[in-house]
Short mmCIF file of C-alpha atoms in Angstrom, two decimals:
data_model
loop_
_atom_site.label_atom_id
_atom_site.label_comp_id
_atom_site.label_asym_id
_atom_site.label_seq_id
_atom_site.Cartn_x
_atom_site.Cartn_y
_atom_site.Cartn_z
CA MET A 1 0.00 0.00 0.00
CA SER A 2 1.49 3.37 -0.96
CA PRO A 3 1.39 6.45 1.32
CA SER A 4 -1.01 8.11 -1.12
CA GLU A 5 -3.67 5.44 -0.63
CA THR A 6 -6.41 6.01 1.95
CA ILE A 7 -7.09 3.47 4.67
CA ALA A 8 -10.27 5.40 5.56
CA LEU A 9 -10.25 5.14 9.34
CA GLU A 10 -11.79 7.68 11.67
CA THR A 11 -8.74 8.92 13.58
CA LYS A 12 -9.62 10.06 17.10
CA VAL A 13 -7.51 12.68 18.89
CA LEU A 14 -7.68 12.37 22.67
CA SER A 15 -5.96 14.16 25.52
CA ALA A 16 -3.24 12.15 27.24
CA ASN A 17 -5.24 11.80 30.46
CA PRO A 18 -6.28 8.55 32.20
CA ALA A 19 -9.32 8.14 29.95
CA GLY A 20 -7.17 8.67 26.88
CA ILE A 21 -4.61 6.15 28.13
CA ASP A 22 -7.37 3.58 28.71
CA ALA A 23 -8.67 4.11 25.18
CA ALA A 24 -5.15 3.77 23.78
CA VAL A 25 -4.54 0.50 25.65
CA ALA A 26 -7.83 -0.92 24.36
CA THR A 27 -6.88 0.12 20.80
CA LEU A 28 -3.42 -1.48 21.00
CA SER A 29 -4.91 -4.65 22.51
CA ARG A 30 -7.17 -5.19 19.51
CA GLY A 31 -4.35 -4.64 17.01
CA GLY A 32 -4.95 -0.93 16.41
CA LEU A 33 -2.48 1.90 15.84
CA VAL A 34 -1.93 4.65 18.42
CA ALA A 35 0.30 7.70 18.05
CA PHE A 36 1.71 8.96 21.35
CA PRO A 37 4.39 11.38 22.54
CA THR A 38 7.82 10.30 23.70
CA GLU A 39 10.47 12.78 24.83
CA THR A 40 12.07 12.54 21.37
CA VAL A 41 9.27 12.64 18.76
CA TYR A 42 5.71 11.30 18.51
CA GLY A 43 5.75 7.54 17.91
CA LEU A 44 3.24 5.41 16.02
CA GLY A 45 2.54 2.51 18.36
CA ALA A 46 1.49 -1.06 17.65
CA ASP A 47 1.60 -4.21 19.76
CA ALA A 48 5.14 -5.51 19.15
CA THR A 49 3.96 -9.13 19.43
CA HIS A 50 1.10 -8.76 16.91
CA ALA A 51 2.34 -9.30 13.34
CA GLY A 52 -0.94 -8.12 11.88
CA ALA A 53 -0.80 -4.83 13.76
CA ILE A 54 2.81 -4.33 12.66
CA ALA A 55 1.84 -4.96 9.05
CA ARG A 56 -0.84 -2.28 9.41
CA LEU A 57 1.78 0.05 10.84
CA TYR A 58 4.10 -0.51 7.87
CA ALA A 59 1.17 0.12 5.51
CA ALA A 60 0.09 3.29 7.31
CA LYS A 61 3.62 4.71 7.18
CA GLY A 62 4.56 3.31 3.78
CA ARG A 63 7.68 2.08 5.61
CA PRO A 64 10.04 -0.46 3.99
CA ALA A 65 9.49 -3.86 5.63
CA PHE A 66 13.25 -4.43 5.91
CA ASN A 67 13.69 -1.42 8.22
CA PRO A 68 13.55 -2.77 11.81
CA LEU A 69 11.46 -1.11 14.51
CA ILE A 70 12.24 -0.13 18.11
CA ALA A 71 10.35 -1.99 20.84
CA HIS A 72 9.40 0.42 23.63
CA VAL A 73 8.93 -1.00 27.12
CA ALA A 74 8.05 0.39 30.53
CA ASP A 75 11.16 -0.58 32.46
CA LEU A 76 14.37 -2.60 32.58
CA ALA A 77 12.59 -5.74 33.77
CA ALA A 78 10.41 -5.68 30.67
CA ALA A 79 13.47 -5.05 28.50
CA ARG A 80 15.23 -8.12 29.94
CA ARG A 81 12.34 -10.30 28.80
CA ILE A 82 13.08 -9.58 25.15
CA GLY A 83 16.82 -8.69 25.02
CA ARG A 84 19.97 -10.28 26.46
CA PHE A 85 21.97 -7.76 28.47
CA ASP A 86 25.74 -7.96 28.81
CA ALA A 87 27.77 -5.80 31.21
CA THR A 88 27.91 -2.90 28.76
CA ALA A 89 24.18 -2.95 28.14
CA GLU A 90 23.52 -3.00 31.89
CA LYS A 91 25.73 0.08 32.36
CA LEU A 92 24.04 1.96 29.53
CA ALA A 93 20.56 1.13 30.80
CA ALA A 94 21.44 2.19 34.33
CA ALA A 95 22.88 5.48 33.15
CA PHE A 96 20.44 6.57 30.44
CA TRP A 97 17.08 4.83 30.95
CA PRO A 98 14.41 6.06 30.98
CA GLY A 99 15.58 8.33 28.18
CA PRO A 100 16.41 8.83 24.50
CA LEU A 101 18.77 5.84 24.13
CA THR A 102 17.97 2.68 22.16
CA LEU A 103 20.02 -0.48 22.69
CA VAL A 104 20.34 -3.16 20.01
CA LEU A 105 20.71 -6.50 21.80
CA PRO A 106 20.59 -10.22 21.02
CA GLN A 107 17.06 -11.53 21.42
CA THR A 108 16.21 -13.71 24.39
CA ALA A 109 15.09 -17.28 23.73
CA GLY A 110 11.53 -16.29 24.62
CA CYS A 111 11.50 -12.89 22.88
CA ALA A 112 7.88 -12.22 21.96
CA VAL A 113 8.61 -9.41 19.49
CA ALA A 114 7.34 -10.42 16.06
CA ASP A 115 9.85 -11.17 13.31
CA LEU A 116 8.19 -8.52 11.17
CA ALA A 117 9.26 -5.89 13.72
CA THR A 118 12.88 -7.06 13.80
CA ALA A 119 13.06 -7.39 10.02
CA GLY A 120 14.17 -10.99 10.46
CA LEU A 121 17.29 -10.09 12.46
CA ASP A 122 18.40 -12.02 15.56
CA THR A 123 18.70 -8.76 17.46
CA VAL A 124 16.05 -6.48 18.91
CA ALA A 125 16.14 -2.70 19.38
CA ILE A 126 14.79 -1.65 22.80
CA ARG A 127 14.07 1.67 24.50
CA VAL A 128 12.56 2.77 27.81
CA PRO A 129 11.15 6.25 27.07
CA ALA A 130 11.02 8.95 29.74
CA HIS A 131 7.91 10.86 28.64
CA PRO A 132 5.15 10.50 31.26
CA THR A 133 2.50 9.69 28.65
CA ALA A 134 4.67 6.98 27.10
CA GLN A 135 5.47 5.61 30.57
CA ALA A 136 1.79 5.51 31.56
CA LEU A 137 0.75 3.87 28.28
CA LEU A 138 3.46 1.19 28.38
CA ALA A 139 2.84 0.37 32.03
CA ALA A 140 -0.90 0.04 31.44
CA PHE A 141 -0.47 -2.01 28.26
CA GLY A 142 1.98 -4.38 29.90
CA GLY A 143 3.92 -5.44 26.82
CA PRO A 144 6.36 -4.10 24.22
CA VAL A 145 5.11 -1.51 21.75
CA VAL A 146 6.91 -0.79 18.50
CA ALA A 147 6.79 2.93 17.79
CA PRO A 148 8.61 4.45 14.82
CA SER A 149 8.04 8.15 14.23
CA ALA A 150 4.35 8.89 13.59
CA ASN A 151 4.59 10.16 10.02
CA ILE A 152 4.56 8.91 6.45
CA SER A 153 7.90 7.13 5.97
CA GLY A 154 10.57 9.53 4.77
CA HIS A 155 8.60 12.64 5.79
CA VAL A 156 9.72 14.94 8.59
CA SER A 157 9.26 13.44 12.05
CA PRO A 158 6.42 14.87 14.19
CA THR A 159 7.02 16.83 17.38
CA MET A 160 3.37 17.79 17.99
CA ALA A 161 0.06 15.96 17.67
CA ILE A 162 -0.99 18.31 14.86
CA HIS A 163 1.98 17.05 12.82
CA VAL A 164 0.79 13.46 13.27
CA ASN A 165 -2.72 14.37 12.23
CA ALA A 166 -1.46 16.13 9.10
CA ASP A 167 0.32 12.96 7.92
CA LEU A 168 -1.76 10.10 9.28
CA ALA A 169 -5.38 11.22 9.73
CA GLY A 170 -7.55 8.49 8.24
CA ARG A 171 -4.69 5.97 8.38
CA ILE A 172 -4.47 5.25 12.14
CA ASP A 173 -6.95 4.75 14.97
CA LEU A 174 -5.95 7.17 17.70
CA ILE A 175 -3.64 10.07 18.54
CA LEU A 176 -2.82 10.84 22.17
CA ASP A 177 -2.14 14.58 22.42
CA GLY A 178 0.49 15.18 25.09
CA GLY A 179 1.66 18.56 23.82
CA PRO A 180 5.01 19.29 22.15
CA VAL A 181 7.98 17.01 22.82
CA HIS A 182 11.08 18.46 24.47
CA VAL A 183 14.05 16.65 22.88
CA GLY A 184 12.97 16.86 19.25
CA VAL A 185 15.34 14.35 17.61
CA GLU A 186 15.11 10.58 17.75
CA SER A 187 16.96 8.39 20.21
CA THR A 188 20.64 7.58 19.98
CA ILE A 189 21.08 3.92 18.95
CA VAL A 190 23.97 1.86 20.33
CA GLY A 191 24.62 -1.71 19.27
CA CYS A 192 25.81 -3.83 22.18
CA PHE A 193 28.12 -5.99 20.11
CA ALA A 194 31.65 -7.25 20.87
CA GLN A 195 32.56 -3.56 20.80
CA PRO A 196 29.80 -1.05 21.59
CA THR A 197 28.86 0.58 18.27
CA LEU A 198 27.19 3.87 17.43
CA LEU A 199 24.42 3.02 14.97
CA ARG A 200 22.65 6.40 15.02
CA PRO A 201 23.42 9.65 16.85
CA GLY A 202 20.46 11.12 18.66
CA GLY A 203 19.02 12.52 21.87
CA VAL A 204 21.85 11.32 24.15
CA PRO A 205 25.10 12.96 23.01
CA THR A 206 27.73 10.44 21.91
CA GLU A 207 30.28 12.12 24.16
CA ALA A 208 28.14 11.41 27.23
CA ILE A 209 27.93 7.71 26.37
CA GLU A 210 31.66 7.43 25.74
CA ALA A 211 32.47 9.26 28.97
CA MET A 212 30.27 6.88 30.95
CA LEU A 213 31.73 3.75 29.32
CA GLY A 214 35.29 5.04 29.40
CA GLU A 215 35.83 4.03 25.77
CA ARG A 216 35.13 5.27 22.27
CA LEU A 217 32.16 3.79 20.44
CA ALA A 218 32.96 1.96 17.22
CA ARG A 219 31.66 3.70 14.10
CA PRO A 220 31.88 1.22 11.21
CA LEU A 221 28.26 2.02 10.35
CA ALA A 222 28.52 5.79 10.65
CA GLU A 223 27.68 6.15 6.96
CA ALA A 224 24.00 5.34 6.46
CA ALA A 225 22.98 2.23 4.59
CA ASN A 226 21.88 2.60 1.00
CA ASP A 227 18.13 2.37 0.48
CA ASP A 228 18.64 -1.03 -1.20
CA ASP A 229 20.54 -2.46 1.80
CA GLN A 230 19.00 -3.98 4.92
CA PRO A 231 19.92 -1.75 7.86
CA VAL A 232 20.84 -3.34 11.20
CA ALA A 233 18.99 -0.70 13.19
CA PRO A 234 16.07 1.71 12.76
CA GLY A 235 16.64 5.03 11.04
CA MET A 236 19.63 3.96 8.90
CA LEU A 237 18.17 4.45 5.42
CA ALA A 238 20.07 7.13 3.51
CA SER A 239 17.01 9.06 2.25
CA HIS A 240 15.04 9.63 5.40
CA TYR A 241 13.34 12.47 7.31
CA ALA A 242 12.84 14.15 3.92
CA PRO A 243 10.58 17.12 3.12
CA ARG A 244 9.21 17.47 -0.41
CA ALA A 245 11.47 20.46 -1.17
CA ALA A 246 15.13 19.81 -1.92
CA VAL A 247 17.44 20.45 1.03
CA ARG A 248 20.81 22.20 0.52
CA LEU A 249 23.24 21.94 3.42
CA ASP A 250 26.00 24.30 4.65
CA ALA A 251 24.48 27.19 2.71
CA ARG A 252 26.57 30.37 2.53
CA SER A 253 23.91 32.29 0.60
CA VAL A 254 20.21 32.04 -0.25
CA ALA A 255 19.22 31.60 -3.89
CA PRO A 256 15.99 33.02 -5.35
CA GLY A 257 13.01 30.81 -4.49
CA GLU A 258 14.74 29.13 -1.55
CA ALA A 259 13.62 29.17 2.07
CA LEU A 260 16.23 29.50 4.80
CA LEU A 261 16.64 27.28 7.85
CA ALA A 262 18.97 29.37 9.97
CA PHE A 263 21.09 28.73 13.04
CA GLY A 264 22.53 31.57 15.12
CA PRO A 265 23.02 35.10 13.76
CA ILE A 266 21.92 35.44 10.13
CA ASP A 267 24.27 37.19 7.72
CA LEU A 268 23.80 35.24 4.49
CA PRO A 269 23.53 37.11 1.19
CA GLY A 270 20.08 36.76 -0.31
CA THR A 271 18.25 36.34 2.99
CA ASP A 272 16.09 39.37 2.24
CA ARG A 273 14.75 37.58 -0.85
CA ALA A 274 14.15 34.20 0.84
CA ALA A 275 10.74 32.58 0.39
CA ALA A 276 10.60 32.09 4.16
CA VAL A 277 13.04 32.20 7.08
CA LEU A 278 12.99 30.25 10.33
CA ASN A 279 15.84 30.19 12.87
CA LEU A 280 16.38 26.95 14.79
CA SER A 281 18.15 28.89 17.54
CA PRO A 282 19.02 32.59 17.25
CA ALA A 283 21.37 32.04 20.22
CA GLY A 284 23.13 29.13 18.50
CA ASP A 285 22.02 26.55 21.09
CA PRO A 286 21.94 22.98 19.64
CA ALA A 287 19.46 21.81 22.30
CA GLU A 288 17.01 24.55 21.32
CA ALA A 289 17.64 23.76 17.65
CA ALA A 290 16.79 20.09 18.17
CA THR A 291 13.36 20.91 19.57
CA HIS A 292 12.54 23.02 16.49
CA LEU A 293 14.18 20.95 13.75
CA PHE A 294 11.34 18.83 12.40
CA GLY A 295 8.61 21.39 12.99
CA TYR A 296 10.57 24.08 11.15
CA LEU A 297 11.39 21.75 8.25
CA ARG A 298 7.67 21.05 7.93
CA ALA A 299 6.80 24.74 8.04
CA LEU A 300 9.39 25.69 5.41
CA ASP A 301 8.27 22.78 3.22
CA ALA A 302 4.70 24.08 3.44
CA SER A 303 5.82 27.56 2.34
CA GLY A 304 6.04 26.39 -1.26
CA ALA A 305 9.75 27.13 -1.57
CA ARG A 306 11.52 25.13 -4.30
CA ALA A 307 14.36 24.31 -1.90
CA ILE A 308 15.46 24.80 1.70
CA ALA A 309 18.91 26.26 2.31
CA VAL A 310 20.34 25.24 5.70
CA MET A 311 23.02 27.27 7.46
CA PRO A 312 26.01 25.35 8.90
CA ILE A 313 25.40 23.81 12.33
CA PRO A 314 28.25 22.67 14.63
CA HIS A 315 28.58 18.90 15.06
CA GLU A 316 29.24 18.91 18.81
CA GLY A 317 26.71 17.44 21.28
CA LEU A 318 23.18 17.33 19.86
CA GLY A 319 24.53 19.02 16.75
CA GLU A 320 25.76 15.60 15.64
CA ALA A 321 22.21 14.22 15.62
CA ILE A 322 20.81 17.36 13.96
CA ASN A 323 23.37 17.14 11.15
CA ASP A 324 22.66 13.42 10.76
CA ARG A 325 18.94 14.13 10.22
CA LEU A 326 19.67 16.99 7.85
CA ARG A 327 22.07 14.85 5.81
CA ARG A 328 19.35 12.24 5.42
CA ALA A 329 16.80 14.91 4.48
CA ALA A 330 19.18 16.12 1.76
CA ALA A 331 20.00 12.63 0.39
CA PRO A 332 19.08 11.95 -3.26
CA ARG A 333 15.64 10.36 -3.61
#
């Protein structure tokens, strides 16, 4: 099913209060799809043990079936039921869970996560989110929930319920509105292999992970997989997080017809003729920029500009994750 096709559901939007949580649990339990906020972005949730629900999720997103999904769980005890933790994984979980860190681990013998969610791999990607709505939903549901970003695959990730509704209304059952998220980029993904490996930069800065472990993360997979390759972790397709307009990185000027995604003080030639201008952080703060990234890309895309020029953004801290998302948004497609 292509993203342009209509599944023709009535998508409800409910507040993330106890009644909304109850409705979301009931929807997940019958194989439905529920969008809910995490601290990173809004996720599109389905019962991780229900292959039919996961197939619906892939169809709703138009997501390639070889791209594995992250299983979200309420706590470490639930994580241990589906993934095998070594000493490194235990340290990472203790330091950064709940939070925006995903661990890729060998599956346990009794791992209930459906093969469709793991894309046939013998590993499973697991996260314990910190957002109170996600925590309440997972605790009440009592099982793992796969939850990729709640948008059409390849579109800009949603940081507010209105973004989810714009992409997925009529394609999913329920949206829990918990307000805007506060991190704004997806989770960091670390593979707990023979050597801990950075699979995707994200909401936990790489430097913080390396400082805690006392060693540098391996980076053999730092370059994203080609779209024809099977990635070993979520979010590793080269053309991903993409608006409809072309994205031009490290812009030193603004061409006619382009919109500008700025960072810090703006002194680019041509700015006065830009189709639209939004500044991720006038103060040059990567954390502030992360919270605005996807929303501003959506807004500039909606302006009708033929392209989006992006000012240079430092790679330190959360800047690494921001640049990773922008590189994917600019990839040929």
